[in-house]
mmCIF file with all atom_site columns, C-alpha atoms in Angstrom:
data_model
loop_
_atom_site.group_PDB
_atom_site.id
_atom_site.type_symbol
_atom_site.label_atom_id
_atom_site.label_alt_id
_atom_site.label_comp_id
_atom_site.label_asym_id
_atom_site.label_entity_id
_atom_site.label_seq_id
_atom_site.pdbx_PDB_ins_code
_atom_site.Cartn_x
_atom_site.Cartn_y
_atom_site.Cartn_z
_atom_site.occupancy
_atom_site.B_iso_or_equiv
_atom_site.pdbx_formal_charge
_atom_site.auth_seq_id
_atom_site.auth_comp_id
_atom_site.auth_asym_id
_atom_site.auth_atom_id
_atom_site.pdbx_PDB_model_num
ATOM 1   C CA . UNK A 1 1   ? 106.888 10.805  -62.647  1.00 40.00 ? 1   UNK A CA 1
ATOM 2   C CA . UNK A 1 2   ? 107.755 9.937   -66.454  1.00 41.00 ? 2   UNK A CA 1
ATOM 3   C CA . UNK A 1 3   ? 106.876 6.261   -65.766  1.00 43.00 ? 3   UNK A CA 1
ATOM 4   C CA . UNK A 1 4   ? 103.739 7.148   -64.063  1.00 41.00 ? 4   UNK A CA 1
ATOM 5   C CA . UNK A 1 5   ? 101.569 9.425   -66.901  1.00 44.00 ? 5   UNK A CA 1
ATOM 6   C CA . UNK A 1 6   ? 103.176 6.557   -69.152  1.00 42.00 ? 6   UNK A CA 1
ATOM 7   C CA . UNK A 1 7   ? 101.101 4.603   -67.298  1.00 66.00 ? 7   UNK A CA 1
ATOM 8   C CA . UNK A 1 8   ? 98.322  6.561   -67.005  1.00 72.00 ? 8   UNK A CA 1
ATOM 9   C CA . UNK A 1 9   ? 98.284  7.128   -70.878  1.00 76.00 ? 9   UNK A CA 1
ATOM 10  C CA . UNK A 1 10  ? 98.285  3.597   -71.524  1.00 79.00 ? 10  UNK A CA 1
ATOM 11  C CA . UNK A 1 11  ? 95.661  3.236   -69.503  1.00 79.00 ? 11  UNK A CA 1
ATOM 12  C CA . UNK A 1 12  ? 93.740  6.110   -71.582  1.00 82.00 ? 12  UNK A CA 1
ATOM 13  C CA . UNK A 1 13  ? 94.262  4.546   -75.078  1.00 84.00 ? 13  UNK A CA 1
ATOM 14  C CA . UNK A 1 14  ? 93.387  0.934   -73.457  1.00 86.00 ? 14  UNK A CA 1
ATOM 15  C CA . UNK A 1 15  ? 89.526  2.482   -72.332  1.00 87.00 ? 15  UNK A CA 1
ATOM 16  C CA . UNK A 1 16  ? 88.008  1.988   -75.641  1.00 91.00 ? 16  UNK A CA 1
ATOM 17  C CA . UNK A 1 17  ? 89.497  -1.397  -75.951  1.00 92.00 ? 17  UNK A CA 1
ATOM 18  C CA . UNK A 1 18  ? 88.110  -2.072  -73.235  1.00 89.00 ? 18  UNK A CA 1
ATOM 19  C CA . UNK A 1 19  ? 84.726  -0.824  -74.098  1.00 91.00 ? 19  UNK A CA 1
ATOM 20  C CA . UNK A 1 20  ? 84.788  -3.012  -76.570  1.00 94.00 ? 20  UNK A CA 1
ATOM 21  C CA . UNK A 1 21  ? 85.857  -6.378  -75.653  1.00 93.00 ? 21  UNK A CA 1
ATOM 22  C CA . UNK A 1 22  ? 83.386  -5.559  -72.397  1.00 91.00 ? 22  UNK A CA 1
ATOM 23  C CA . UNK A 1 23  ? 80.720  -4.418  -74.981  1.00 94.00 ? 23  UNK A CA 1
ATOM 24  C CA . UNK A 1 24  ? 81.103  -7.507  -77.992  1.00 96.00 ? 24  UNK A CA 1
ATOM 25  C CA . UNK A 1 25  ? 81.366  -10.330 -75.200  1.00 96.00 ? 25  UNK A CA 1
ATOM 26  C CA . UNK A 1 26  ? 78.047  -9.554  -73.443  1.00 96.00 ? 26  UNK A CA 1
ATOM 27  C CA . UNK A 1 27  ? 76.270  -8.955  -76.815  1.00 97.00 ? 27  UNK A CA 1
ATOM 28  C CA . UNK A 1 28  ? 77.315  -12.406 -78.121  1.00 97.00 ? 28  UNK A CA 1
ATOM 29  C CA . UNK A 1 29  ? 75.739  -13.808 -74.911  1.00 97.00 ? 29  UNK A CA 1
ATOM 30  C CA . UNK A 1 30  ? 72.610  -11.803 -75.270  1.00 97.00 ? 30  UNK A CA 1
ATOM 31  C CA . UNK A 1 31  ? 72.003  -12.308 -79.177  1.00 97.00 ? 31  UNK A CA 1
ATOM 32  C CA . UNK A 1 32  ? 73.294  -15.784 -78.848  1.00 98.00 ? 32  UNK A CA 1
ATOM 33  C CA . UNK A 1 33  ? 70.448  -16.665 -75.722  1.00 97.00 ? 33  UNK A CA 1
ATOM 34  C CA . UNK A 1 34  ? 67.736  -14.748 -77.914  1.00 97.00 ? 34  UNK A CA 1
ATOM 35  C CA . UNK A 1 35  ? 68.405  -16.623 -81.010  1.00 96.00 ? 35  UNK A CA 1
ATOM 36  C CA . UNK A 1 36  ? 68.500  -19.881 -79.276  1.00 96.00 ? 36  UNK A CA 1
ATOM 37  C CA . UNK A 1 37  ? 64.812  -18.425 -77.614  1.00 95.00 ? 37  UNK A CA 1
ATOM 38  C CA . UNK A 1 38  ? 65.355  -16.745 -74.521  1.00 96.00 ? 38  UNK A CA 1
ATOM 39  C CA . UNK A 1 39  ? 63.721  -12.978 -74.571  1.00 96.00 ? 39  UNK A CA 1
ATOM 40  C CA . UNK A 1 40  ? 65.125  -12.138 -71.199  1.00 96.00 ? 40  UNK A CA 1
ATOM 41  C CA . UNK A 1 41  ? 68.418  -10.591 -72.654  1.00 96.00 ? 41  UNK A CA 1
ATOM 42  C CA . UNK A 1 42  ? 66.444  -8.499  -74.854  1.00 95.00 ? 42  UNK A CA 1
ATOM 43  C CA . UNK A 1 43  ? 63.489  -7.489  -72.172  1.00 95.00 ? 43  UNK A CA 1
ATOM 44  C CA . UNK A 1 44  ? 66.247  -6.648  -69.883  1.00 94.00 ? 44  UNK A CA 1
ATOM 45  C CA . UNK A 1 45  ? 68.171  -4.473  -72.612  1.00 94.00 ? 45  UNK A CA 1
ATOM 46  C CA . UNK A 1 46  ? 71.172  -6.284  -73.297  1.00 95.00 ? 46  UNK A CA 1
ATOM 47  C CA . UNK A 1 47  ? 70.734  -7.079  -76.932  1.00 95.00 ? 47  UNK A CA 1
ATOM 48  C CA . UNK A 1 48  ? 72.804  -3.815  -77.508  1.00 95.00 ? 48  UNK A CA 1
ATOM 49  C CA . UNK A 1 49  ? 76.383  -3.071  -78.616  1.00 94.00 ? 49  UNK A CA 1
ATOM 50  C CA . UNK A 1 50  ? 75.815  0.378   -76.838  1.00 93.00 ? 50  UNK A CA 1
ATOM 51  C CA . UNK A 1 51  ? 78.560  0.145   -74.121  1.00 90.00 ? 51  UNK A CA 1
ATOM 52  C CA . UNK A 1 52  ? 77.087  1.538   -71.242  1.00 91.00 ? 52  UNK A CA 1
ATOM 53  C CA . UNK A 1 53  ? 74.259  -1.567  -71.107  1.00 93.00 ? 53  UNK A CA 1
ATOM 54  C CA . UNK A 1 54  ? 77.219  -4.029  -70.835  1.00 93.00 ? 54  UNK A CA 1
ATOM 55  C CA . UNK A 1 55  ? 79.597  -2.278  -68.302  1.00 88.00 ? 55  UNK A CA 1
ATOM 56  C CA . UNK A 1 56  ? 80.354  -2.586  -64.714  1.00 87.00 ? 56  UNK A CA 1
ATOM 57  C CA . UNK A 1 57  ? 82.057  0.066   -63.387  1.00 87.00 ? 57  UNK A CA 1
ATOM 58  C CA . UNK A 1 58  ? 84.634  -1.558  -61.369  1.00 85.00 ? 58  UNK A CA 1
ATOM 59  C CA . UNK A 1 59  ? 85.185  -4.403  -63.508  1.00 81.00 ? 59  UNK A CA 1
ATOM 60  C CA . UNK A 1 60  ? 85.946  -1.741  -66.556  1.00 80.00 ? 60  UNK A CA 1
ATOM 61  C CA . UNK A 1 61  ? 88.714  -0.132  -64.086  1.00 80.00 ? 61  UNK A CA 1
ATOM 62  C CA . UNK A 1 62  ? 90.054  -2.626  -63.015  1.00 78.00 ? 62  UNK A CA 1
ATOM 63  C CA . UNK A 1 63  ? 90.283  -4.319  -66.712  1.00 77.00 ? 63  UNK A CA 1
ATOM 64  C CA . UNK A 1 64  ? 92.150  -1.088  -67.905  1.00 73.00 ? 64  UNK A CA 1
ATOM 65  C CA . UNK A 1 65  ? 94.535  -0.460  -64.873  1.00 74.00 ? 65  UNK A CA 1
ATOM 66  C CA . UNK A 1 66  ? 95.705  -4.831  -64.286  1.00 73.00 ? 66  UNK A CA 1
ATOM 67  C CA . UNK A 1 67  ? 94.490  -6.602  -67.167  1.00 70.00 ? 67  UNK A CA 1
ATOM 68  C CA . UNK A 1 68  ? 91.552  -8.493  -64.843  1.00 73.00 ? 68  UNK A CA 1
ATOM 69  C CA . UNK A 1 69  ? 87.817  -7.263  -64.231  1.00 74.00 ? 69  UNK A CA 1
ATOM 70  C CA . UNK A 1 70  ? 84.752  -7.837  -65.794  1.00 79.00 ? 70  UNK A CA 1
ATOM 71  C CA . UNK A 1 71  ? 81.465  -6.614  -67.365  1.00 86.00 ? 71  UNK A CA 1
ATOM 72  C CA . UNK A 1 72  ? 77.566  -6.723  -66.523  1.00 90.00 ? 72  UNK A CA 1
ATOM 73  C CA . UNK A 1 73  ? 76.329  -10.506 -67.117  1.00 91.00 ? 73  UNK A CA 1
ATOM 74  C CA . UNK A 1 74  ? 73.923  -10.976 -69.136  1.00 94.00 ? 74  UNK A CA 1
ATOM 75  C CA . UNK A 1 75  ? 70.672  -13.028 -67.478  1.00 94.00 ? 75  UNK A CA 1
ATOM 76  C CA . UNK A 1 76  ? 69.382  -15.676 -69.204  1.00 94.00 ? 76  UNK A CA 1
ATOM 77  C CA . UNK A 1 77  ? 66.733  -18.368 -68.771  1.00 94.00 ? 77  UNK A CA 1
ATOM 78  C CA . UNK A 1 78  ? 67.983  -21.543 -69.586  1.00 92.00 ? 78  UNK A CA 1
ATOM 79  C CA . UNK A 1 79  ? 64.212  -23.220 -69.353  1.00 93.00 ? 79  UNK A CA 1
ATOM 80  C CA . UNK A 1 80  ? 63.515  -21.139 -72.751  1.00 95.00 ? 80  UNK A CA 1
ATOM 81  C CA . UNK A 1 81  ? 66.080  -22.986 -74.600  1.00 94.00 ? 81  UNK A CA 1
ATOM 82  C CA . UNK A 1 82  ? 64.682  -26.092 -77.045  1.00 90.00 ? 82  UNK A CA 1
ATOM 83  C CA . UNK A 1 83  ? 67.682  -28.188 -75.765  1.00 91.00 ? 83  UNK A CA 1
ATOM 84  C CA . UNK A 1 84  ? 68.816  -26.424 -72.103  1.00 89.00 ? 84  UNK A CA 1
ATOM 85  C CA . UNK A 1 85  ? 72.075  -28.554 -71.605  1.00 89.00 ? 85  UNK A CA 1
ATOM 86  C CA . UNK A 1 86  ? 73.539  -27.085 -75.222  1.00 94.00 ? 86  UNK A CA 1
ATOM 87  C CA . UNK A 1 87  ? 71.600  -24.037 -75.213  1.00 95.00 ? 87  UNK A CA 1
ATOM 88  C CA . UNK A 1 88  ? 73.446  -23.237 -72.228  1.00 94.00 ? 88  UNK A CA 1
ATOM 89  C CA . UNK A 1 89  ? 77.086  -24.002 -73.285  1.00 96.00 ? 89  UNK A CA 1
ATOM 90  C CA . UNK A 1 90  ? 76.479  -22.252 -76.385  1.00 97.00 ? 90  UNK A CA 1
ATOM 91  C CA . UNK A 1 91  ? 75.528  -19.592 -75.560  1.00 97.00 ? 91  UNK A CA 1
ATOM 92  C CA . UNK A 1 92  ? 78.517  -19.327 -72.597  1.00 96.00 ? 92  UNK A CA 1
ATOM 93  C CA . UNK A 1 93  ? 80.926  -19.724 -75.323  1.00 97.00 ? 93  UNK A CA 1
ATOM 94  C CA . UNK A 1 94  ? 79.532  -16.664 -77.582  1.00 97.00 ? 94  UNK A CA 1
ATOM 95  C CA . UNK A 1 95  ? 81.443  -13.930 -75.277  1.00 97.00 ? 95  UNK A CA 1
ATOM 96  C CA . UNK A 1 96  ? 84.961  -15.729 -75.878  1.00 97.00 ? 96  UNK A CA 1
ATOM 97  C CA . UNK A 1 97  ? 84.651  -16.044 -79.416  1.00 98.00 ? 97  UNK A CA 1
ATOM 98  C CA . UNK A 1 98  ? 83.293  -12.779 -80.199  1.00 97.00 ? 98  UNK A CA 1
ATOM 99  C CA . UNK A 1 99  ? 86.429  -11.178 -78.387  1.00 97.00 ? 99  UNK A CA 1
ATOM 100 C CA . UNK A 1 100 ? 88.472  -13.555 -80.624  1.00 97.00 ? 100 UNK A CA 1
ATOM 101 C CA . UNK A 1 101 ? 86.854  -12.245 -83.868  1.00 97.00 ? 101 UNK A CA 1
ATOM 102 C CA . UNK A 1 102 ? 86.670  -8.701  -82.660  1.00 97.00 ? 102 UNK A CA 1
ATOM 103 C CA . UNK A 1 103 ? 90.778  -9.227  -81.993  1.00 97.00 ? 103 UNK A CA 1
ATOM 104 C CA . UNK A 1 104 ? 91.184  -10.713 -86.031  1.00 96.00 ? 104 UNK A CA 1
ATOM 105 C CA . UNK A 1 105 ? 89.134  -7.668  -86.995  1.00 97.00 ? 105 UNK A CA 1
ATOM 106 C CA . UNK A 1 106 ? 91.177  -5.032  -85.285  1.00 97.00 ? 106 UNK A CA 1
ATOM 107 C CA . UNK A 1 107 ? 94.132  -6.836  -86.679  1.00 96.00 ? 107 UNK A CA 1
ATOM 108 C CA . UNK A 1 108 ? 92.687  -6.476  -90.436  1.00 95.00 ? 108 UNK A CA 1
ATOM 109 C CA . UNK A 1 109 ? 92.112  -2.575  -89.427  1.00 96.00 ? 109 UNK A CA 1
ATOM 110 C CA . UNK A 1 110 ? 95.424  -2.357  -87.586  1.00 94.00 ? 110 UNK A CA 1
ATOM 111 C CA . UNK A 1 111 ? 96.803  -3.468  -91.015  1.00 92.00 ? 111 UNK A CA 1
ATOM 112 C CA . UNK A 1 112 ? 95.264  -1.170  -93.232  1.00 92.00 ? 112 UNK A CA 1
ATOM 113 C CA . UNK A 1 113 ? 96.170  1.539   -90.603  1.00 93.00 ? 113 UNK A CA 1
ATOM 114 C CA . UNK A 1 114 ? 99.749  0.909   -90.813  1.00 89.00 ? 114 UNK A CA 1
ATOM 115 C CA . UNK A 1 115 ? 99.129  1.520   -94.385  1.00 88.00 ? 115 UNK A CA 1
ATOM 116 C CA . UNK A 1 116 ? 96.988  4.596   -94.637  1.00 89.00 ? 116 UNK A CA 1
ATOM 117 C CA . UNK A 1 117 ? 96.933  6.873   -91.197  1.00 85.00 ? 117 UNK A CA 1
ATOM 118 C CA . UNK A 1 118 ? 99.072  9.510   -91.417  1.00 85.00 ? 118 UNK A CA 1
ATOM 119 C CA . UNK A 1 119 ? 97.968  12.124  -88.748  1.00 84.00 ? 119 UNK A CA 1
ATOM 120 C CA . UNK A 1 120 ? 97.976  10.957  -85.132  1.00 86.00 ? 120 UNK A CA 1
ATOM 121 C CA . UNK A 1 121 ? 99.242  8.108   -86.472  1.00 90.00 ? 121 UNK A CA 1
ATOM 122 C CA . UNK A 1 122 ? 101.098 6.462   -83.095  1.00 91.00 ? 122 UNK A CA 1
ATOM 123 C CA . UNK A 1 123 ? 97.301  7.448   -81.195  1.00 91.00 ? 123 UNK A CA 1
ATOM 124 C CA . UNK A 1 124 ? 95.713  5.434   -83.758  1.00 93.00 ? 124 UNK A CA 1
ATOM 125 C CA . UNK A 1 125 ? 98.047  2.934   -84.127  1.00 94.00 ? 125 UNK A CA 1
ATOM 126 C CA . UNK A 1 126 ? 98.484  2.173   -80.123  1.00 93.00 ? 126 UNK A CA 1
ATOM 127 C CA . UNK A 1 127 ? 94.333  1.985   -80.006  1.00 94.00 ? 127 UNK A CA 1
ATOM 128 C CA . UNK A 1 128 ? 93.710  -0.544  -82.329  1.00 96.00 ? 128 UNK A CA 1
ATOM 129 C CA . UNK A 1 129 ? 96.896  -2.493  -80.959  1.00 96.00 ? 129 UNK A CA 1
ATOM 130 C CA . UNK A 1 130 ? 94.922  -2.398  -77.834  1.00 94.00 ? 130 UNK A CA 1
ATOM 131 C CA . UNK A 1 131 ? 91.603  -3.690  -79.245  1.00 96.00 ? 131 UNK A CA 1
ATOM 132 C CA . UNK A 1 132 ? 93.707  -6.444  -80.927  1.00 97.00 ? 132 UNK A CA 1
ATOM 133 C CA . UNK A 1 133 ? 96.012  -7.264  -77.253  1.00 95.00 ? 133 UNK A CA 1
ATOM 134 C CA . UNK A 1 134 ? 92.776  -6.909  -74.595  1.00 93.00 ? 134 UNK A CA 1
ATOM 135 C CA . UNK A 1 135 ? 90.200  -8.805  -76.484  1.00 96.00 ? 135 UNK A CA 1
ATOM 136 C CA . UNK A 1 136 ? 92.289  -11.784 -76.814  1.00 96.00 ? 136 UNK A CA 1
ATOM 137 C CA . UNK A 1 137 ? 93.431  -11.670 -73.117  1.00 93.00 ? 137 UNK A CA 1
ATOM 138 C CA . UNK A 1 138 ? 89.045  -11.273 -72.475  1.00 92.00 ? 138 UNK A CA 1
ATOM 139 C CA . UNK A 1 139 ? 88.604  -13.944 -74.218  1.00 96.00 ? 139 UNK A CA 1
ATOM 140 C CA . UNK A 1 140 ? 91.080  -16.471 -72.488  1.00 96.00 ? 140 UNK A CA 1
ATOM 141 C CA . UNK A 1 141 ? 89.700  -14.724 -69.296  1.00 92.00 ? 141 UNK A CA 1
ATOM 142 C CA . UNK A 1 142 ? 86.481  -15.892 -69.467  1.00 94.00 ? 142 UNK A CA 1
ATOM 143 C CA . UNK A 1 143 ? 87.798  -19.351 -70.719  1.00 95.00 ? 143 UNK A CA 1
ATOM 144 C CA . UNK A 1 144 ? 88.721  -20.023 -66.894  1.00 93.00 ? 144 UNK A CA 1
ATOM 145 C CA . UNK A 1 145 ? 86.819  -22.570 -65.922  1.00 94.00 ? 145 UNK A CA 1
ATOM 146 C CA . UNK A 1 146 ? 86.451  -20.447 -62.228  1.00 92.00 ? 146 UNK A CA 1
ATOM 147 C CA . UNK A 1 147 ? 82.899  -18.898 -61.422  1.00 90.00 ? 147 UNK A CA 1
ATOM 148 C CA . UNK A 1 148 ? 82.076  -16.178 -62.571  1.00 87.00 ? 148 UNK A CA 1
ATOM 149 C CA . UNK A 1 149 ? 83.883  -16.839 -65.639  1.00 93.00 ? 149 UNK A CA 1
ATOM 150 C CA . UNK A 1 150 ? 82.058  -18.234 -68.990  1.00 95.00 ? 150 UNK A CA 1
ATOM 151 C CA . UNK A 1 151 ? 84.804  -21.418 -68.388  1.00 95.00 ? 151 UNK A CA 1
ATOM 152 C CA . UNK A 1 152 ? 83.290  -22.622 -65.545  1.00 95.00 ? 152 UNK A CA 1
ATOM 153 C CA . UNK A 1 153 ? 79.539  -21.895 -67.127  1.00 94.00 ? 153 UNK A CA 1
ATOM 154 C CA . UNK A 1 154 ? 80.481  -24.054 -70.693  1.00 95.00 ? 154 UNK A CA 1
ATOM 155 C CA . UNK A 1 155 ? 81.746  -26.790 -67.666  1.00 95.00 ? 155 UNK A CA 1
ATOM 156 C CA . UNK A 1 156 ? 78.625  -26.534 -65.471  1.00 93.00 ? 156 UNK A CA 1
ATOM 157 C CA . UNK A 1 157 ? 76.501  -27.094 -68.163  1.00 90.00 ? 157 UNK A CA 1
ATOM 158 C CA . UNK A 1 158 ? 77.925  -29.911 -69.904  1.00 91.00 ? 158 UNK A CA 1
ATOM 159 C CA . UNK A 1 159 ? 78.769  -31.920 -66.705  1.00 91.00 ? 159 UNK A CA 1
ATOM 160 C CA . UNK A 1 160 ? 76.411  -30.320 -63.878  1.00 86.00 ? 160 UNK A CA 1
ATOM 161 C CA . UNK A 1 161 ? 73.200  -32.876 -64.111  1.00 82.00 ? 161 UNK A CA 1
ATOM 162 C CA . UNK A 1 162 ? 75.435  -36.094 -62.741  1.00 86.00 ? 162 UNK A CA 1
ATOM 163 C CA . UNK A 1 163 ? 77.685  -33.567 -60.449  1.00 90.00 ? 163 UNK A CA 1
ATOM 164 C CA . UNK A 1 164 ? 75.009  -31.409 -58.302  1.00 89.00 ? 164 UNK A CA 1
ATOM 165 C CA . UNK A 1 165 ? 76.791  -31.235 -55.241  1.00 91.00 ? 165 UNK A CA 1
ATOM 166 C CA . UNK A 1 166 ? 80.109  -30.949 -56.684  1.00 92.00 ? 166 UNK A CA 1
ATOM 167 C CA . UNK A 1 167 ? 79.111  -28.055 -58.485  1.00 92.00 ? 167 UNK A CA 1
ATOM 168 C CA . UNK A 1 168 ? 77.133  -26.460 -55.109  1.00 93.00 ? 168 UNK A CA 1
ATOM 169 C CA . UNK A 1 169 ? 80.210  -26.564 -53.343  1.00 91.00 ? 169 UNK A CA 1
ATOM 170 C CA . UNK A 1 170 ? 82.432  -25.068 -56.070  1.00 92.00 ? 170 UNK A CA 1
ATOM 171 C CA . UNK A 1 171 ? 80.414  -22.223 -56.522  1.00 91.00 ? 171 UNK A CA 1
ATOM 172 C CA . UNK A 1 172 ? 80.109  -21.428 -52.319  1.00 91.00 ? 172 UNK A CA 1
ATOM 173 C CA . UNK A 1 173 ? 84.081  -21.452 -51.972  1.00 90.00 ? 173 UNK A CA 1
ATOM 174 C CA . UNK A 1 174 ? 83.971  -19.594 -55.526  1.00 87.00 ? 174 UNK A CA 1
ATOM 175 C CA . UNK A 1 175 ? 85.169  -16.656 -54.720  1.00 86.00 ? 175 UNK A CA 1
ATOM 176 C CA . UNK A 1 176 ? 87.807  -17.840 -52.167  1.00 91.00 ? 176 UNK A CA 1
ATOM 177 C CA . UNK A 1 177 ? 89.334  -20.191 -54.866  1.00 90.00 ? 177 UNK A CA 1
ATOM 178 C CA . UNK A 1 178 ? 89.352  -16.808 -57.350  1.00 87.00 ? 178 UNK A CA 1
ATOM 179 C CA . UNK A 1 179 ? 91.413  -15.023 -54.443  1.00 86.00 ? 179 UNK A CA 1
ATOM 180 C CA . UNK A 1 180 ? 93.292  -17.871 -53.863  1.00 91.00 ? 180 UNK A CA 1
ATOM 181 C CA . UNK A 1 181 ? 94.039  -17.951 -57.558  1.00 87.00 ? 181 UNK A CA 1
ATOM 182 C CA . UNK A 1 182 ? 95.106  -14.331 -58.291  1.00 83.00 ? 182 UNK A CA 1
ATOM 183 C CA . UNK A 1 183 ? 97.348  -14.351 -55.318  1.00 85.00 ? 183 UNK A CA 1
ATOM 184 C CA . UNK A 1 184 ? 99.101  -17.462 -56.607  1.00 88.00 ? 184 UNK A CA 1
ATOM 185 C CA . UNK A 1 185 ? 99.836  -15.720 -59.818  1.00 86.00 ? 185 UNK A CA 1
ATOM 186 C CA . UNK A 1 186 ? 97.610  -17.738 -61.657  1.00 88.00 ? 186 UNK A CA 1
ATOM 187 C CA . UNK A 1 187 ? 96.450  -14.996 -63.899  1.00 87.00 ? 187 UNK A CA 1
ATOM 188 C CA . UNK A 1 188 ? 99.755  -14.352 -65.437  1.00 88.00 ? 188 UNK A CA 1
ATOM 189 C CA . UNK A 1 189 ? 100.422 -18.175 -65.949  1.00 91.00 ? 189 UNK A CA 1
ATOM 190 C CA . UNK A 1 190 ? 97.182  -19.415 -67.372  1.00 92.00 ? 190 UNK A CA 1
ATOM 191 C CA . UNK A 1 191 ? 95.704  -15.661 -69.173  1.00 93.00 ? 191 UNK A CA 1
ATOM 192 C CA . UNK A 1 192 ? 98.303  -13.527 -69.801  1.00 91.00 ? 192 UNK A CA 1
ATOM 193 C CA . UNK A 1 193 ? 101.164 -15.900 -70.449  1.00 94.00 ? 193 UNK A CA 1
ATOM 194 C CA . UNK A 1 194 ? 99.305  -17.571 -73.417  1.00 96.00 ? 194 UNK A CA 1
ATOM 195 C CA . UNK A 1 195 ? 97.043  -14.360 -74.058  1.00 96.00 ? 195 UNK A CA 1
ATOM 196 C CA . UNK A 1 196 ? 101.325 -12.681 -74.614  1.00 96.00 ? 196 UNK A CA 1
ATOM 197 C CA . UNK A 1 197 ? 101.904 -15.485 -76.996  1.00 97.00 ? 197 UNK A CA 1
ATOM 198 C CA . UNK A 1 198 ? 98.678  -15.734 -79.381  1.00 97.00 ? 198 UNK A CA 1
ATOM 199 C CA . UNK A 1 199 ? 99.511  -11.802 -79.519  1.00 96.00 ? 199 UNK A CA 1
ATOM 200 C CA . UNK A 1 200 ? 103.113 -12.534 -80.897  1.00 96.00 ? 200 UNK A CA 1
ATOM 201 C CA . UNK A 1 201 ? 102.037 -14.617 -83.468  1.00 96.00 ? 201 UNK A CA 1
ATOM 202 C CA . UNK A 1 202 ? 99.275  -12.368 -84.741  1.00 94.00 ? 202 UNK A CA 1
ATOM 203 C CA . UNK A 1 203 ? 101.903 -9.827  -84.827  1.00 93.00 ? 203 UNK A CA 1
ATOM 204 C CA . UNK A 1 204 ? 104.248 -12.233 -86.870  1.00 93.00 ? 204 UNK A CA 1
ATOM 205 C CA . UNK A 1 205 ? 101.301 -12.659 -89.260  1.00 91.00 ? 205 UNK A CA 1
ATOM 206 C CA . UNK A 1 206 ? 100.268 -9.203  -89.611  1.00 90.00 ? 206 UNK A CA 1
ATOM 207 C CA . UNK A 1 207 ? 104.178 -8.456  -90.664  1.00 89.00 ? 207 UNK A CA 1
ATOM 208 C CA . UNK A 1 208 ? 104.083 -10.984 -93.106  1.00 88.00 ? 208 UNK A CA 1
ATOM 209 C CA . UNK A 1 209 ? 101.242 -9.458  -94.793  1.00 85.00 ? 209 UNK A CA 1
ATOM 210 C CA . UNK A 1 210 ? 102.221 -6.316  -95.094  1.00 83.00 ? 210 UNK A CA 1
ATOM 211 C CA . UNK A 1 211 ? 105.626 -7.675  -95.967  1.00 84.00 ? 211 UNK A CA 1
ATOM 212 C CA . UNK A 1 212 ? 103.221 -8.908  -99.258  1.00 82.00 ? 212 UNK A CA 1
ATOM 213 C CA . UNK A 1 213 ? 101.386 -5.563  -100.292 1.00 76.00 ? 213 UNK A CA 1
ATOM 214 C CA . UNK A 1 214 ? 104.608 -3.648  -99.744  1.00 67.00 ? 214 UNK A CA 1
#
């Protein structure tokens, strides 16, 4: 019983995290699309960091319980772009680097937490570790070049005008080659595996720092 509200607690603490990393990666995509000239993000009311325009309710569970889900995706109108081929791999790209630079921004505050909190301190602490851990396992996420992910959108656009058909029959057996995928284990290889080490080393940085201003 022990193990289980262990569980369940980490999967209370990890909620925000996820709020955020689901929250930062669609607003990239919908500023990014706007500033490159598409309005449909903002007509549709995506151009918000307010959480609850970005999430999809199963994807957000399923994020916080196994490390895997998803958020709302935000439209866009590639025809509005000035140049549609980069317009479109840009703006795929946004969401994966925004979780990247939301993760070296939590570790900054996860620093100067270490330093300063006092009350609630392992709350805190175990939050912002959270913001730091998820957002860089998003981000590698949605580097999977697999549809639905941004991976497979920053491929399609780049390559899709010479490979039509190829790229019609990857997206019909999409979702069977996703299955096929995440029964194979190839998740834990390929997002979490890597996502485990960039982590580490972030965590060997952040102790050398404070080593300094101790």
């Amino acid at each position: 019983m022990s193990e289980l509200y262990i569980n369940w607690v980490d999967v209370l603490l990890s909620l925000p995290a996820v709020f955020l990393a689901m929250s930062f990666h669609e607003f990239a995509h919908a500023l990014t699309a706007y500033r490159l000239g598409d309005p449909t993000p903002k007509n549709q009311g995506r151009l918000t960091l307010f959480p609850l325009a970005h999430v999809d309710w199963l994807g957000l569970i399923l994020f916080a319980l196994f490390r895997f889900g998803w958020a709302r995706p935000v439209q866009v109108n590639p025809a509005n772009f000035k140049n549609r081929k980069w317009g479109s791999v840009i703006v795929s790209f946004a969401g994966p680097l925004a979780n990247m630079l939301l993760s070296l921004i939590a570790l900054v505050i996860l620093m100067v937490a270490e330093l300063f909190v006092f009350f609630y301190r392992d709350i805190v602490l175990g939050i912002i570790d959270r913001v730091v851990q998820l957002n860089i396992v998003f981000a590698i996420l949605n580097l999977m070049p697999i549809p639905p992910f941004d991976g497979y959108h920053i491929i399609k656009g780049l390559f899709y005008r010479r490979n039509v058909k190829f790229f019609w029959n990857y997206e019909y057996y999409g979702m069977l080659i996703l299955f096929i995928f995440a029964v194979l284990g190839g998740f834990n290889l390929l997002v979490h595996t890597p996502a485990q080490y960039v982590y580490r080393q972030l965590m060997h940085l952040q102790t050398f720092l404070l080593s300094l201003l101790q």
